[in-house]
mmCIF file of C-alpha atoms and ligand atoms in Angstrom:
data_model
loop_
_atom_site.group_PDB
_atom_site.id
_atom_site.type_symbol
_atom_site.label_atom_id
_atom_site.label_comp_id
_atom_site.label_asym_id
_atom_site.label_seq_id
_atom_site.Cartn_x
_atom_site.Cartn_y
_atom_site.Cartn_z
ATOM 1 C CA MET A 13 39.539 -4.981 7.106
ATOM 2 C CA THR A 14 39.369 -4.995 10.784
ATOM 3 C CA ASP A 15 38.670 -1.780 12.268
ATOM 4 C CA ALA A 16 36.524 0.139 15.402
ATOM 5 C CA TYR A 17 33.776 0.212 13.523
ATOM 6 C CA ASP A 18 33.121 -3.564 12.862
ATOM 7 C CA PRO A 19 29.602 -4.447 14.538
ATOM 8 C CA THR A 20 29.673 -6.687 17.480
ATOM 9 C CA PRO A 21 26.695 -8.488 19.208
ATOM 10 C CA ASP A 22 27.762 -5.727 22.001
ATOM 11 C CA ASP A 23 25.985 -3.472 19.667
ATOM 12 C CA ARG A 24 22.806 -5.054 20.007
ATOM 13 C CA PHE A 25 22.028 -4.848 15.570
ATOM 14 C CA SER A 26 19.521 -6.785 14.667
ATOM 15 C CA PHE A 27 18.163 -7.422 11.346
ATOM 16 C CA GLY A 28 14.792 -8.868 9.948
ATOM 17 C CA LEU A 29 14.785 -12.470 8.083
ATOM 18 C CA TRP A 30 12.807 -10.571 5.145
ATOM 19 C CA THR A 31 15.696 -8.102 4.782
ATOM 20 C CA VAL A 32 18.645 -9.823 3.963
ATOM 21 C CA GLY A 33 16.473 -12.450 2.653
ATOM 22 C CA ASN A 34 15.323 -10.073 0.235
ATOM 23 C CA PRO A 35 15.310 -11.587 -3.018
ATOM 24 C CA GLY A 36 15.010 -8.247 -5.284
ATOM 25 C CA ARG A 37 11.877 -8.775 -6.540
ATOM 26 C CA ASP A 38 9.821 -5.496 -7.314
ATOM 27 C CA PRO A 39 6.487 -4.493 -8.969
ATOM 28 C CA PHE A 40 8.259 -4.722 -12.292
ATOM 29 C CA GLY A 41 10.427 -7.589 -12.221
ATOM 30 C CA ALA A 42 10.875 -11.362 -10.470
ATOM 31 C CA ALA A 43 13.706 -11.890 -8.042
ATOM 32 C CA THR A 44 17.048 -11.563 -8.700
ATOM 33 C CA ARG A 45 18.653 -13.656 -5.948
ATOM 34 C CA PRO A 46 17.883 -17.294 -4.381
ATOM 35 C CA VAL A 47 15.100 -17.494 -1.720
ATOM 36 C CA ALA A 48 17.559 -18.038 1.522
ATOM 37 C CA ASP A 49 17.013 -20.598 4.031
ATOM 38 C CA PRO A 50 16.856 -18.693 7.848
ATOM 39 C CA ASN A 51 19.364 -21.015 9.083
ATOM 40 C CA HIS A 52 21.917 -19.948 6.710
ATOM 41 C CA LEU A 53 20.902 -16.003 7.245
ATOM 42 C CA VAL A 54 21.240 -16.628 11.206
ATOM 43 C CA ARG A 55 24.355 -17.949 10.503
ATOM 44 C CA LYS A 56 25.804 -15.091 7.972
ATOM 45 C CA LEU A 57 24.364 -12.426 10.081
ATOM 46 C CA ALA A 58 26.532 -13.966 13.316
ATOM 47 C CA ALA A 59 29.850 -14.303 11.187
ATOM 48 C CA CYS A 60 28.568 -10.561 9.930
ATOM 49 C CA GLY A 61 28.693 -8.961 14.222
ATOM 50 C CA ALA A 62 24.566 -8.833 14.430
ATOM 51 C CA TRP A 63 23.691 -9.948 17.474
ATOM 52 C CA GLY A 64 19.319 -10.697 16.976
ATOM 53 C CA VAL A 65 17.312 -11.902 14.162
ATOM 54 C CA ASN A 66 13.503 -11.167 13.888
ATOM 55 C CA LEU A 67 10.871 -12.434 11.740
ATOM 56 C CA HIS A 68 7.498 -12.377 10.254
ATOM 57 C CA ASP A 69 5.410 -15.755 11.389
ATOM 58 C CA ASP A 70 5.720 -17.243 7.544
ATOM 59 C CA ASP A 71 9.190 -16.067 7.320
ATOM 60 C CA LEU A 72 10.348 -18.899 9.524
ATOM 61 C CA VAL A 73 6.787 -21.445 9.460
ATOM 62 C CA PRO A 74 5.188 -21.161 5.493
ATOM 63 C CA PHE A 75 1.921 -20.406 5.783
ATOM 64 C CA GLY A 76 -0.401 -23.359 5.831
ATOM 65 C CA SER A 77 2.642 -25.302 7.723
ATOM 66 C CA SER A 78 0.868 -28.621 9.633
ATOM 67 C CA ALA A 79 1.950 -28.750 13.594
ATOM 68 C CA ALA A 80 4.447 -31.228 13.493
ATOM 69 C CA GLU A 81 6.124 -29.632 10.164
ATOM 70 C CA ARG A 82 6.211 -26.316 12.882
ATOM 71 C CA ASP A 83 7.836 -28.134 15.439
ATOM 72 C CA LEU A 84 10.744 -29.280 13.166
ATOM 73 C CA ILE A 85 11.446 -25.928 11.702
ATOM 74 C CA VAL A 86 11.415 -24.049 15.104
ATOM 75 C CA ALA A 87 13.752 -27.076 16.627
ATOM 76 C CA ARG A 88 15.696 -26.372 14.142
ATOM 77 C CA PHE A 89 15.877 -22.378 14.340
ATOM 78 C CA LYS A 90 16.337 -22.660 17.988
ATOM 79 C CA ALA A 91 19.681 -24.844 17.932
ATOM 80 C CA THR A 92 20.871 -22.651 15.222
ATOM 81 C CA LEU A 93 20.807 -19.323 17.268
ATOM 82 C CA VAL A 94 21.978 -21.615 20.434
ATOM 83 C CA ALA A 95 25.163 -22.512 18.375
ATOM 84 C CA GLU A 96 25.596 -18.834 16.706
ATOM 85 C CA GLY A 97 24.701 -17.492 19.966
ATOM 86 C CA MET A 98 21.821 -15.233 18.465
ATOM 87 C CA VAL A 99 18.959 -13.761 19.852
ATOM 88 C CA VAL A 100 15.215 -13.465 18.663
ATOM 89 C CA PRO A 101 14.448 -9.856 20.202
ATOM 90 C CA MET A 102 11.504 -9.241 17.965
ATOM 91 C CA ALA A 103 8.580 -11.007 16.406
ATOM 92 C CA THR A 104 5.683 -9.500 14.078
ATOM 93 C CA THR A 105 2.766 -11.235 12.086
ATOM 94 C CA ASN A 106 2.685 -11.352 8.354
ATOM 95 C CA LEU A 107 -1.240 -10.167 7.963
ATOM 96 C CA PHE A 108 -0.724 -8.975 4.567
ATOM 97 C CA ALA A 109 0.614 -11.469 1.912
ATOM 98 C CA HIS A 110 -2.349 -13.692 1.696
ATOM 99 C CA PRO A 111 -5.338 -12.609 -0.649
ATOM 100 C CA VAL A 112 -7.242 -13.415 2.643
ATOM 101 C CA PHE A 113 -5.563 -10.157 3.596
ATOM 102 C CA LYS A 114 -6.299 -8.070 0.447
ATOM 103 C CA ASP A 115 -8.492 -5.501 2.310
ATOM 104 C CA GLY A 116 -6.752 -5.151 5.676
ATOM 105 C CA ALA A 117 -6.981 -7.370 8.384
ATOM 106 C CA PHE A 118 -8.214 -5.850 11.907
ATOM 107 C CA THR A 119 -9.853 -3.463 10.061
ATOM 108 C CA SER A 120 -11.704 -5.457 7.386
ATOM 109 C CA ASN A 121 -15.300 -5.347 6.864
ATOM 110 C CA ASP A 122 -15.890 -9.266 6.884
ATOM 111 C CA PRO A 123 -15.457 -10.420 10.945
ATOM 112 C CA GLN A 124 -14.439 -13.944 9.350
ATOM 113 C CA VAL A 125 -11.085 -11.950 8.267
ATOM 114 C CA ARG A 126 -10.812 -10.328 11.478
ATOM 115 C CA ALA A 127 -10.918 -13.305 13.641
ATOM 116 C CA PHE A 128 -8.485 -15.433 11.243
ATOM 117 C CA ALA A 129 -5.946 -12.120 11.994
ATOM 118 C CA TYR A 130 -6.425 -12.939 15.319
ATOM 119 C CA ALA A 131 -5.563 -15.974 15.546
ATOM 120 C CA LYS A 132 -3.083 -15.708 13.246
ATOM 121 C CA THR A 133 -1.334 -13.149 15.439
ATOM 122 C CA MET A 134 -1.680 -15.599 18.600
ATOM 123 C CA ALA A 135 -0.076 -18.363 17.238
ATOM 124 C CA GLY A 136 2.236 -15.685 16.287
ATOM 125 C CA ILE A 137 2.853 -14.336 19.807
ATOM 126 C CA ASP A 138 3.111 -18.119 20.887
ATOM 127 C CA LEU A 139 6.269 -18.731 18.167
ATOM 128 C CA GLY A 140 8.123 -15.367 19.230
ATOM 129 C CA VAL A 141 7.323 -16.250 22.270
ATOM 130 C CA GLU A 142 9.428 -20.050 22.141
ATOM 131 C CA LEU A 143 12.043 -18.185 20.802
ATOM 132 C CA GLY A 144 12.576 -15.203 23.091
ATOM 133 C CA ALA A 145 10.993 -12.228 21.804
ATOM 134 C CA GLU A 146 10.511 -9.655 24.277
ATOM 135 C CA THR A 147 8.621 -7.303 21.445
ATOM 136 C CA TYR A 148 5.657 -8.052 19.127
ATOM 137 C CA VAL A 149 6.036 -5.309 16.462
ATOM 138 C CA PHE A 150 2.339 -4.616 14.434
ATOM 139 C CA TRP A 151 2.940 -2.966 11.344
ATOM 140 C CA GLY A 152 -0.788 -2.888 9.122
ATOM 141 C CA GLY A 153 0.573 -3.729 5.832
ATOM 142 C CA ARG A 154 -3.392 -3.926 4.408
ATOM 143 C CA GLU A 155 -4.922 -1.820 7.204
ATOM 144 C CA GLY A 156 -5.857 1.049 4.174
ATOM 145 C CA THR A 157 -7.881 1.753 1.234
ATOM 146 C CA GLU A 158 -7.924 2.672 -1.839
ATOM 147 C CA ALA A 159 -11.737 3.461 -2.492
ATOM 148 C CA ASP A 160 -12.430 5.354 0.604
ATOM 149 C CA ALA A 161 -16.515 4.801 0.006
ATOM 150 C CA CYS A 162 -15.981 1.544 1.534
ATOM 151 C CA ARG A 163 -15.531 1.912 4.887
ATOM 152 C CA ASP A 164 -16.042 4.434 7.792
ATOM 153 C CA PRO A 165 -12.766 5.183 9.049
ATOM 154 C CA ARG A 166 -13.730 5.914 12.399
ATOM 155 C CA ASP A 167 -14.709 1.638 11.973
ATOM 156 C CA ALA A 168 -10.971 0.838 11.413
ATOM 157 C CA VAL A 169 -10.064 2.944 14.377
ATOM 158 C CA LYS A 170 -12.580 0.859 16.679
ATOM 159 C CA ARG A 171 -11.595 -2.212 15.390
ATOM 160 C CA MET A 172 -7.857 -1.615 15.307
ATOM 161 C CA ARG A 173 -8.521 -0.728 18.929
ATOM 162 C CA ASP A 174 -10.569 -4.083 19.619
ATOM 163 C CA ALA A 175 -7.688 -5.520 18.239
ATOM 164 C CA ILE A 176 -4.769 -4.719 20.334
ATOM 165 C CA ASP A 177 -6.919 -4.553 23.645
ATOM 166 C CA PHE A 178 -7.746 -8.408 22.819
ATOM 167 C CA LEU A 179 -4.089 -9.622 21.819
ATOM 168 C CA CYS A 180 -3.047 -7.528 25.098
ATOM 169 C CA GLY A 181 -5.669 -9.452 26.866
ATOM 170 C CA TYR A 182 -4.001 -12.550 25.598
ATOM 171 C CA VAL A 183 -0.227 -12.139 26.226
ATOM 172 C CA LYS A 184 -1.755 -11.455 30.104
ATOM 173 C CA ASP A 185 -3.477 -13.621 30.051
ATOM 174 C CA GLN A 186 -0.661 -16.282 28.822
ATOM 175 C CA GLY A 187 1.814 -15.067 31.746
ATOM 176 C CA TYR A 188 4.182 -13.976 28.645
ATOM 177 C CA ASP A 189 6.676 -11.167 29.059
ATOM 178 C CA LEU A 190 6.040 -8.743 26.016
ATOM 179 C CA ARG A 191 5.419 -5.788 24.597
ATOM 180 C CA PHE A 192 3.878 -4.295 21.543
ATOM 181 C CA ALA A 193 5.206 -1.159 19.681
ATOM 182 C CA LEU A 194 3.429 -0.200 16.430
ATOM 183 C CA GLU A 195 4.307 0.785 13.427
ATOM 184 C CA ALA A 196 2.924 3.051 11.107
ATOM 185 C CA LYS A 197 3.308 3.895 7.402
ATOM 186 C CA PRO A 198 1.833 6.635 5.257
ATOM 187 C CA ASN A 199 0.866 4.535 2.239
ATOM 188 C CA GLU A 200 1.791 1.434 0.394
ATOM 189 C CA PRO A 201 0.922 -1.117 -0.123
ATOM 190 C CA ARG A 202 -2.503 0.433 -0.242
ATOM 191 C CA GLY A 203 -2.876 3.655 -0.621
ATOM 192 C CA ASP A 204 -3.286 5.034 2.183
ATOM 193 C CA MET A 205 -3.191 3.624 5.321
ATOM 194 C CA TYR A 206 -4.655 4.371 8.458
ATOM 195 C CA PHE A 207 -3.177 5.666 11.382
ATOM 196 C CA PRO A 208 -0.323 6.768 8.756
ATOM 197 C CA THR A 209 2.032 8.847 11.765
ATOM 198 C CA THR A 210 4.359 7.871 14.939
ATOM 199 C CA GLY A 211 2.213 10.405 15.769
ATOM 200 C CA HIS A 212 -1.481 8.945 14.954
ATOM 201 C CA MET A 213 -0.317 5.624 16.737
ATOM 202 C CA LEU A 214 1.138 7.706 20.078
ATOM 203 C CA HIS A 215 -2.670 8.848 20.176
ATOM 204 C CA PHE A 216 -4.237 5.786 19.957
ATOM 205 C CA ILE A 217 -1.841 3.775 22.382
ATOM 206 C CA SER A 218 -3.214 6.377 25.197
ATOM 207 C CA THR A 219 -7.053 5.132 24.180
ATOM 208 C CA LEU A 220 -5.930 1.358 24.262
ATOM 209 C CA GLN A 221 -7.405 -0.446 28.186
ATOM 210 C CA HIS A 222 -3.372 -1.931 28.322
ATOM 211 C CA GLU A 223 -1.604 1.303 27.355
ATOM 212 C CA GLU A 224 1.658 0.606 29.446
ATOM 213 C CA MET A 225 2.211 -2.275 27.376
ATOM 214 C CA VAL A 226 2.271 -1.015 24.213
ATOM 215 C CA GLY A 227 4.426 1.920 22.004
ATOM 216 C CA VAL A 228 5.391 2.206 18.438
ATOM 217 C CA ASN A 229 7.983 0.705 16.076
ATOM 218 C CA PRO A 230 8.616 3.871 13.677
ATOM 219 C CA GLU A 231 10.521 3.704 10.736
ATOM 220 C CA VAL A 232 13.012 6.172 9.296
ATOM 221 C CA ALA A 233 11.562 5.601 5.679
ATOM 222 C CA HIS A 234 7.915 5.585 6.652
ATOM 223 C CA GLU A 235 8.113 9.138 8.545
ATOM 224 C CA HIS A 236 10.386 10.497 5.290
ATOM 225 C CA MET A 237 7.933 9.226 2.731
ATOM 226 C CA ALA A 238 5.054 11.947 4.801
ATOM 227 C CA GLY A 239 7.727 14.587 4.295
ATOM 228 C CA LEU A 240 8.357 14.497 7.969
ATOM 229 C CA SER A 241 11.583 14.903 10.088
ATOM 230 C CA PHE A 242 12.389 11.262 12.207
ATOM 231 C CA VAL A 243 13.982 12.640 14.332
ATOM 232 C CA GLN A 244 11.403 15.040 15.726
ATOM 233 C CA GLY A 245 8.995 11.794 15.757
ATOM 234 C CA VAL A 246 11.484 9.304 17.338
ATOM 235 C CA ALA A 247 12.382 11.909 20.477
ATOM 236 C CA GLN A 248 8.325 12.794 21.043
ATOM 237 C CA ALA A 249 7.919 8.859 21.165
ATOM 238 C CA ILE A 250 11.300 8.801 23.837
ATOM 239 C CA GLU A 251 9.985 12.042 25.349
ATOM 240 C CA ALA A 252 6.403 9.758 25.812
ATOM 241 C CA GLY A 253 8.088 6.616 27.201
ATOM 242 C CA LYS A 254 7.061 4.928 24.358
ATOM 243 C CA LEU A 255 9.954 4.388 22.040
ATOM 244 C CA PHE A 256 9.754 0.260 22.593
ATOM 245 C CA HIS A 257 11.962 -0.530 18.884
ATOM 246 C CA ILE A 258 13.130 1.253 15.845
ATOM 247 C CA ASP A 259 13.473 0.489 12.154
ATOM 248 C CA LEU A 260 16.510 1.830 10.414
ATOM 249 C CA ASN A 261 17.117 2.296 7.107
ATOM 250 C CA ALA A 262 17.511 5.528 4.570
ATOM 251 C CA GLN A 263 14.717 6.926 2.012
ATOM 252 C CA ARG A 264 14.204 10.096 -0.259
ATOM 253 C CA ILE A 265 11.673 12.304 0.580
ATOM 254 C CA GLY A 266 8.257 11.710 -2.193
ATOM 255 C CA ARG A 267 9.683 8.536 -3.709
ATOM 256 C CA TYR A 268 8.222 5.285 -3.373
ATOM 257 C CA ASP A 269 8.707 2.994 -0.385
ATOM 258 C CA GLN A 270 12.643 2.439 -1.057
ATOM 259 C CA ASP A 271 14.367 0.945 2.604
ATOM 260 C CA LEU A 272 17.507 1.687 1.986
ATOM 261 C CA ARG A 273 21.096 0.721 3.714
ATOM 262 C CA PHE A 274 20.533 2.706 6.784
ATOM 263 C CA GLY A 275 22.639 6.335 6.365
ATOM 264 C CA SER A 276 23.091 5.912 2.722
ATOM 265 C CA GLU A 277 19.890 9.008 2.118
ATOM 266 C CA ASP A 278 20.072 12.461 4.180
ATOM 267 C CA LEU A 279 23.148 11.621 6.285
ATOM 268 C CA LYS A 280 22.327 14.775 8.113
ATOM 269 C CA GLN A 281 18.824 13.048 9.601
ATOM 270 C CA ALA A 282 21.261 9.776 10.107
ATOM 271 C CA PHE A 283 23.926 11.799 12.431
ATOM 272 C CA LEU A 284 21.233 13.616 14.205
ATOM 273 C CA LEU A 285 18.911 10.333 15.003
ATOM 274 C CA VAL A 286 21.955 7.975 16.274
ATOM 275 C CA ARG A 287 22.719 10.872 18.216
ATOM 276 C CA LEU A 288 19.630 11.400 19.830
ATOM 277 C CA LEU A 289 19.585 7.465 20.066
ATOM 278 C CA GLU A 290 22.899 7.227 21.232
ATOM 279 C CA GLY A 291 22.419 9.804 23.939
ATOM 280 C CA THR A 292 25.841 11.674 23.540
ATOM 281 C CA ALA A 293 24.041 15.359 23.780
ATOM 282 C CA ALA A 294 23.050 14.329 27.569
ATOM 283 C CA ALA A 295 25.201 16.279 29.778
ATOM 284 C CA ALA A 296 25.049 19.330 27.648
ATOM 285 C CA SER A 297 21.119 19.080 27.513
ATOM 286 C CA ALA A 298 20.547 18.562 31.188
ATOM 287 C CA SER A 299 23.016 21.641 31.906
ATOM 288 C CA GLY A 300 22.573 24.260 29.322
ATOM 289 C CA THR A 301 19.499 23.875 26.565
ATOM 290 C CA GLY A 302 18.033 21.232 28.167
ATOM 291 C CA ASP A 303 14.979 20.557 30.807
ATOM 292 C CA ALA A 304 14.938 19.051 33.594
ATOM 293 C CA GLY A 305 12.867 15.886 34.310
ATOM 294 C CA VAL A 306 13.375 15.385 30.496
ATOM 295 C CA ASP A 307 14.921 11.954 29.731
ATOM 296 C CA HIS A 308 17.908 12.698 27.635
ATOM 297 C CA SER A 309 19.719 9.125 27.930
ATOM 298 C CA ARG A 310 20.833 6.693 25.692
ATOM 299 C CA TYR A 311 18.344 4.737 24.116
ATOM 300 C CA ASP A 312 18.694 0.794 25.250
ATOM 301 C CA GLY A 313 16.711 -1.215 22.432
ATOM 302 C CA PRO A 314 17.691 -2.681 19.831
ATOM 303 C CA ARG A 315 18.578 -0.691 17.041
ATOM 304 C CA HIS A 316 16.955 -2.967 14.314
ATOM 305 C CA PHE A 317 17.924 -2.805 10.353
ATOM 306 C CA ASP A 318 14.543 -2.997 8.255
ATOM 307 C CA ALA A 319 16.059 -2.161 4.792
ATOM 308 C CA HIS A 320 17.396 -4.407 2.100
ATOM 309 C CA ALA A 321 20.310 -4.397 -0.376
ATOM 310 C CA TYR A 322 19.776 -2.976 -4.111
ATOM 311 C CA ARG A 323 17.985 -5.458 -7.022
ATOM 312 C CA THR A 324 21.840 -5.335 -8.684
ATOM 313 C CA GLU A 325 23.156 -7.597 -5.701
ATOM 314 C CA ASP A 326 24.102 -11.097 -5.497
ATOM 315 C CA GLU A 327 24.361 -12.939 -2.305
ATOM 316 C CA GLU A 328 27.744 -10.826 -0.827
ATOM 317 C CA GLY A 329 26.375 -7.794 -2.288
ATOM 318 C CA VAL A 330 23.852 -8.721 0.754
ATOM 319 C CA TRP A 331 26.287 -8.831 3.044
ATOM 320 C CA HIS A 332 28.559 -5.869 2.044
ATOM 321 C CA PHE A 333 24.823 -4.107 2.665
ATOM 322 C CA ALA A 334 24.235 -5.460 6.456
ATOM 323 C CA ARG A 335 27.514 -4.664 7.210
ATOM 324 C CA GLY A 336 27.566 -1.172 5.657
ATOM 325 C CA CYS A 337 24.554 -0.582 7.880
ATOM 326 C CA MET A 338 25.829 -1.344 11.112
ATOM 327 C CA ARG A 339 29.386 -0.025 10.454
ATOM 328 C CA THR A 340 27.701 3.533 9.401
ATOM 329 C CA TYR A 341 25.529 3.661 12.820
ATOM 330 C CA LYS A 342 28.970 3.007 14.575
ATOM 331 C CA ILE A 343 30.990 5.928 12.661
ATOM 332 C CA LEU A 344 27.754 8.067 13.076
ATOM 333 C CA ALA A 345 28.106 7.520 17.039
ATOM 334 C CA ALA A 346 31.633 8.005 17.457
ATOM 335 C CA ARG A 347 30.865 11.279 15.400
ATOM 336 C CA ALA A 348 28.288 12.532 17.194
ATOM 337 C CA ARG A 349 30.376 11.791 20.700
ATOM 338 C CA ALA A 350 33.260 13.875 19.253
ATOM 339 C CA PHE A 351 30.296 16.480 18.128
ATOM 340 C CA ASP A 352 29.118 17.165 21.244
ATOM 341 C CA ALA A 353 32.848 16.581 23.490
ATOM 342 C CA ASP A 354 33.589 19.722 21.681
ATOM 343 C CA PRO A 355 34.014 22.555 23.799
ATOM 344 C CA ARG A 356 32.802 25.029 21.798
ATOM 345 C CA VAL A 357 29.084 22.717 21.485
ATOM 346 C CA GLN A 358 29.193 22.611 24.968
ATOM 347 C CA ALA A 359 30.124 26.278 25.263
ATOM 348 C CA PHE A 360 26.806 26.703 22.670
ATOM 349 C CA THR A 361 24.427 24.102 24.603
ATOM 350 C CA ALA A 362 25.948 25.657 27.927
ATOM 351 C CA GLY A 363 25.607 29.260 27.251
ATOM 352 C CA ALA A 364 21.741 29.147 25.314
ATOM 353 C CA GLY A 365 19.798 29.480 28.455
ATOM 354 C CA HIS A 366 19.433 33.096 29.105
ATOM 355 C CA GLY A 367 16.612 34.348 31.739
ATOM 356 C CA THR A 368 16.829 31.307 33.841
ATOM 357 C CA ASP A 369 15.296 33.211 37.051
ATOM 358 C CA VAL A 370 12.210 33.149 35.407
ATOM 359 C CA LEU A 371 12.093 29.254 35.160
ATOM 360 C CA PRO A 372 10.301 28.340 37.794
ATOM 361 C CA LEU A 373 6.832 30.809 37.198
ATOM 362 C CA LEU A 374 6.750 28.478 33.829
ATOM 363 C CA SER A 375 5.583 25.321 34.856
ATOM 364 C CA GLY A 376 2.789 24.604 37.581
ATOM 365 C CA TYR A 377 0.026 27.238 36.897
ATOM 366 C CA ASP A 378 -0.875 29.242 39.969
ATOM 367 C CA ALA A 379 -2.762 32.798 40.462
ATOM 368 C CA ASP A 380 0.743 34.128 42.166
ATOM 369 C CA LYS A 381 3.239 33.158 38.916
ATOM 370 C CA ALA A 382 0.622 34.025 36.720
ATOM 371 C CA ALA A 383 0.658 37.702 38.231
ATOM 372 C CA ALA A 384 4.249 37.666 38.119
ATOM 373 C CA LEU A 385 4.604 36.677 34.731
ATOM 374 C CA ARG A 386 2.334 39.405 33.582
ATOM 375 C CA ALA A 387 3.755 42.328 35.716
ATOM 376 C CA LEU A 388 7.404 41.170 33.779
ATOM 377 C CA GLU A 389 9.526 42.994 31.599
ATOM 378 C CA VAL A 390 10.528 40.975 28.531
ATOM 379 C CA ASP A 391 13.441 43.217 26.657
ATOM 380 C CA VAL A 392 11.883 41.841 23.352
ATOM 381 C CA ASN A 393 13.760 44.594 21.182
ATOM 382 C CA ALA A 394 17.279 43.075 23.034
ATOM 383 C CA ILE A 395 16.427 39.662 22.268
ATOM 384 C CA GLY A 396 14.553 39.956 19.236
ATOM 385 C CA ALA A 397 18.044 41.524 17.708
ATOM 386 C CA ARG A 398 20.447 38.759 19.576
ATOM 387 C CA GLY A 399 21.757 36.659 16.354
ATOM 388 C CA LEU A 400 21.428 32.559 18.231
ATOM 389 C CA GLY A 401 24.830 31.368 16.149
ATOM 390 C CA TYR A 402 23.134 28.862 14.880
ATOM 391 C CA GLU A 403 24.960 29.041 11.942
ATOM 392 C CA ARG A 404 28.503 28.264 13.209
ATOM 393 C CA LEU A 405 26.620 25.347 14.945
ATOM 394 C CA ASP A 406 25.260 23.909 12.374
ATOM 395 C CA GLN A 407 28.827 24.504 9.857
ATOM 396 C CA LEU A 408 30.763 22.924 13.029
ATOM 397 C CA MET A 409 28.514 19.710 12.565
ATOM 398 C CA THR A 410 28.436 19.421 9.637
ATOM 399 C CA GLU A 411 32.820 19.649 9.739
ATOM 400 C CA TYR A 412 32.278 17.096 12.071
ATOM 401 C CA MET A 413 30.103 14.668 9.737
ATOM 402 C CA LEU A 414 32.121 14.918 7.413
ATOM 403 C CA GLY A 415 35.683 14.260 9.273
ATOM 404 C CA VAL A 416 37.312 17.199 9.101
ATOM 405 C CA ALA A 417 36.764 18.632 12.685
ATOM 406 C CA GLY A 418 37.586 16.454 15.565
HETATM 407 C C1 GCO B 24 7.262 -2.559 5.013
HETATM 408 C C2 GCO B 24 7.431 -2.713 6.295
HETATM 409 C C3 GCO B 24 7.792 -3.912 6.805
HETATM 410 C C4 GCO B 24 7.776 -4.226 9.185
HETATM 411 C C5 GCO B 24 7.760 -5.579 8.849
HETATM 412 C C6 GCO B 24 7.443 -5.790 10.170
HETATM 413 O O1 GCO B 24 7.414 -0.944 4.827
HETATM 414 O O2 GCO B 24 7.229 -3.566 4.632
HETATM 415 O O3 GCO B 24 8.435 -1.394 7.003
HETATM 416 O O4 GCO B 24 9.180 -4.035 6.937
HETATM 417 O O5 GCO B 24 8.470 -3.190 9.247
HETATM 418 O O6 GCO B 24 6.698 -6.810 7.760
HETATM 419 O O7 GCO B 24 6.206 -5.569 10.562
HETATM 420 MN MN1 MN B 25 8.993 0.191 5.678
HETATM 421 MN MN1 MN B 26 9.251 -1.860 9.003
#
């Protein structure tokens, strides 16, 4: 089937090698699909309409390969990328699989482990840059605890800062054009992970030596595992100018880390997320309920899926999964555009800003403004009695999502 929702490279959709290459292994059972060659995955992704492919160092160059083996693998992979017109927008380091990292990498109590993690990351950065990556992700897979008395969490924070500051120094020293994106997760595989949410990461970034180089890579599943609103977390990152990358998937609150096909759970959050990323409400927000000076525009980074097919699937199911992620994103984008173009929605956002005459008093403190605010007569009873129309608005949104309206 070919229609307007089929993905094309212009949509800037990307997948990790580890996502479409996931062989279906879980804690209770062995792989249900063969391990795929990265070059094969690139060819299949290109055929699906994807634009980019991301990787951990070890996804492409197996752990322990010699320098000569590495160069051969990388040369072959580059040739495939060129032949397929695919790019590598993001790369990252596997600091979680080898047993040496069983108690963390950058936060380990053992300085030798930390040293090895720095060196592995520098080599991974070189690899990513060689393949054209502009973003380098840090997901602290093993940075956490089960036995909390093993380390003071304040030391873990300081060690993580030392590592990121050091690696920013490395990137600058090499003259690389690369930004870092930090990915939070509350648990799994560790009982508790350090920096469990995007909010924790945003504050941590403000303490870094080169904070302008560092942003976040929020993931739908990770914020939902913590029971939080992903849309609100992403919005805070955008408002701070820190949304450098994003991991799209689906997840039910209160479950293990599911990494489901984008939009396959909680369609309402998925709709609101796509609406936010696509900036479809930009004009309405700016003229009505929104504030001047806030960036309501479209997110221009990659749309990356960090998800995998159900364990029940064979290879054909994997490509249905990949197409499904991209199609659902595009369908939701079209629905969001229609919703925000609806005159009823526009009338709502335009009409919702009452009492705009006091706006100049609400920013930039001075004593006169403070006095004016204290003298202001606000009709609290009239405002308190006013219905806001949110039931109507939310139902309208539901009907757009269900394809009845618009
Ligand atoms: C997970 C994470 C990872 C990271 C990846 C890139 O829950 O396993 O989301 O998939 O995103 O390692 O850093
Ligand atoms: Mn994840
Ligand atoms: Mn992720």
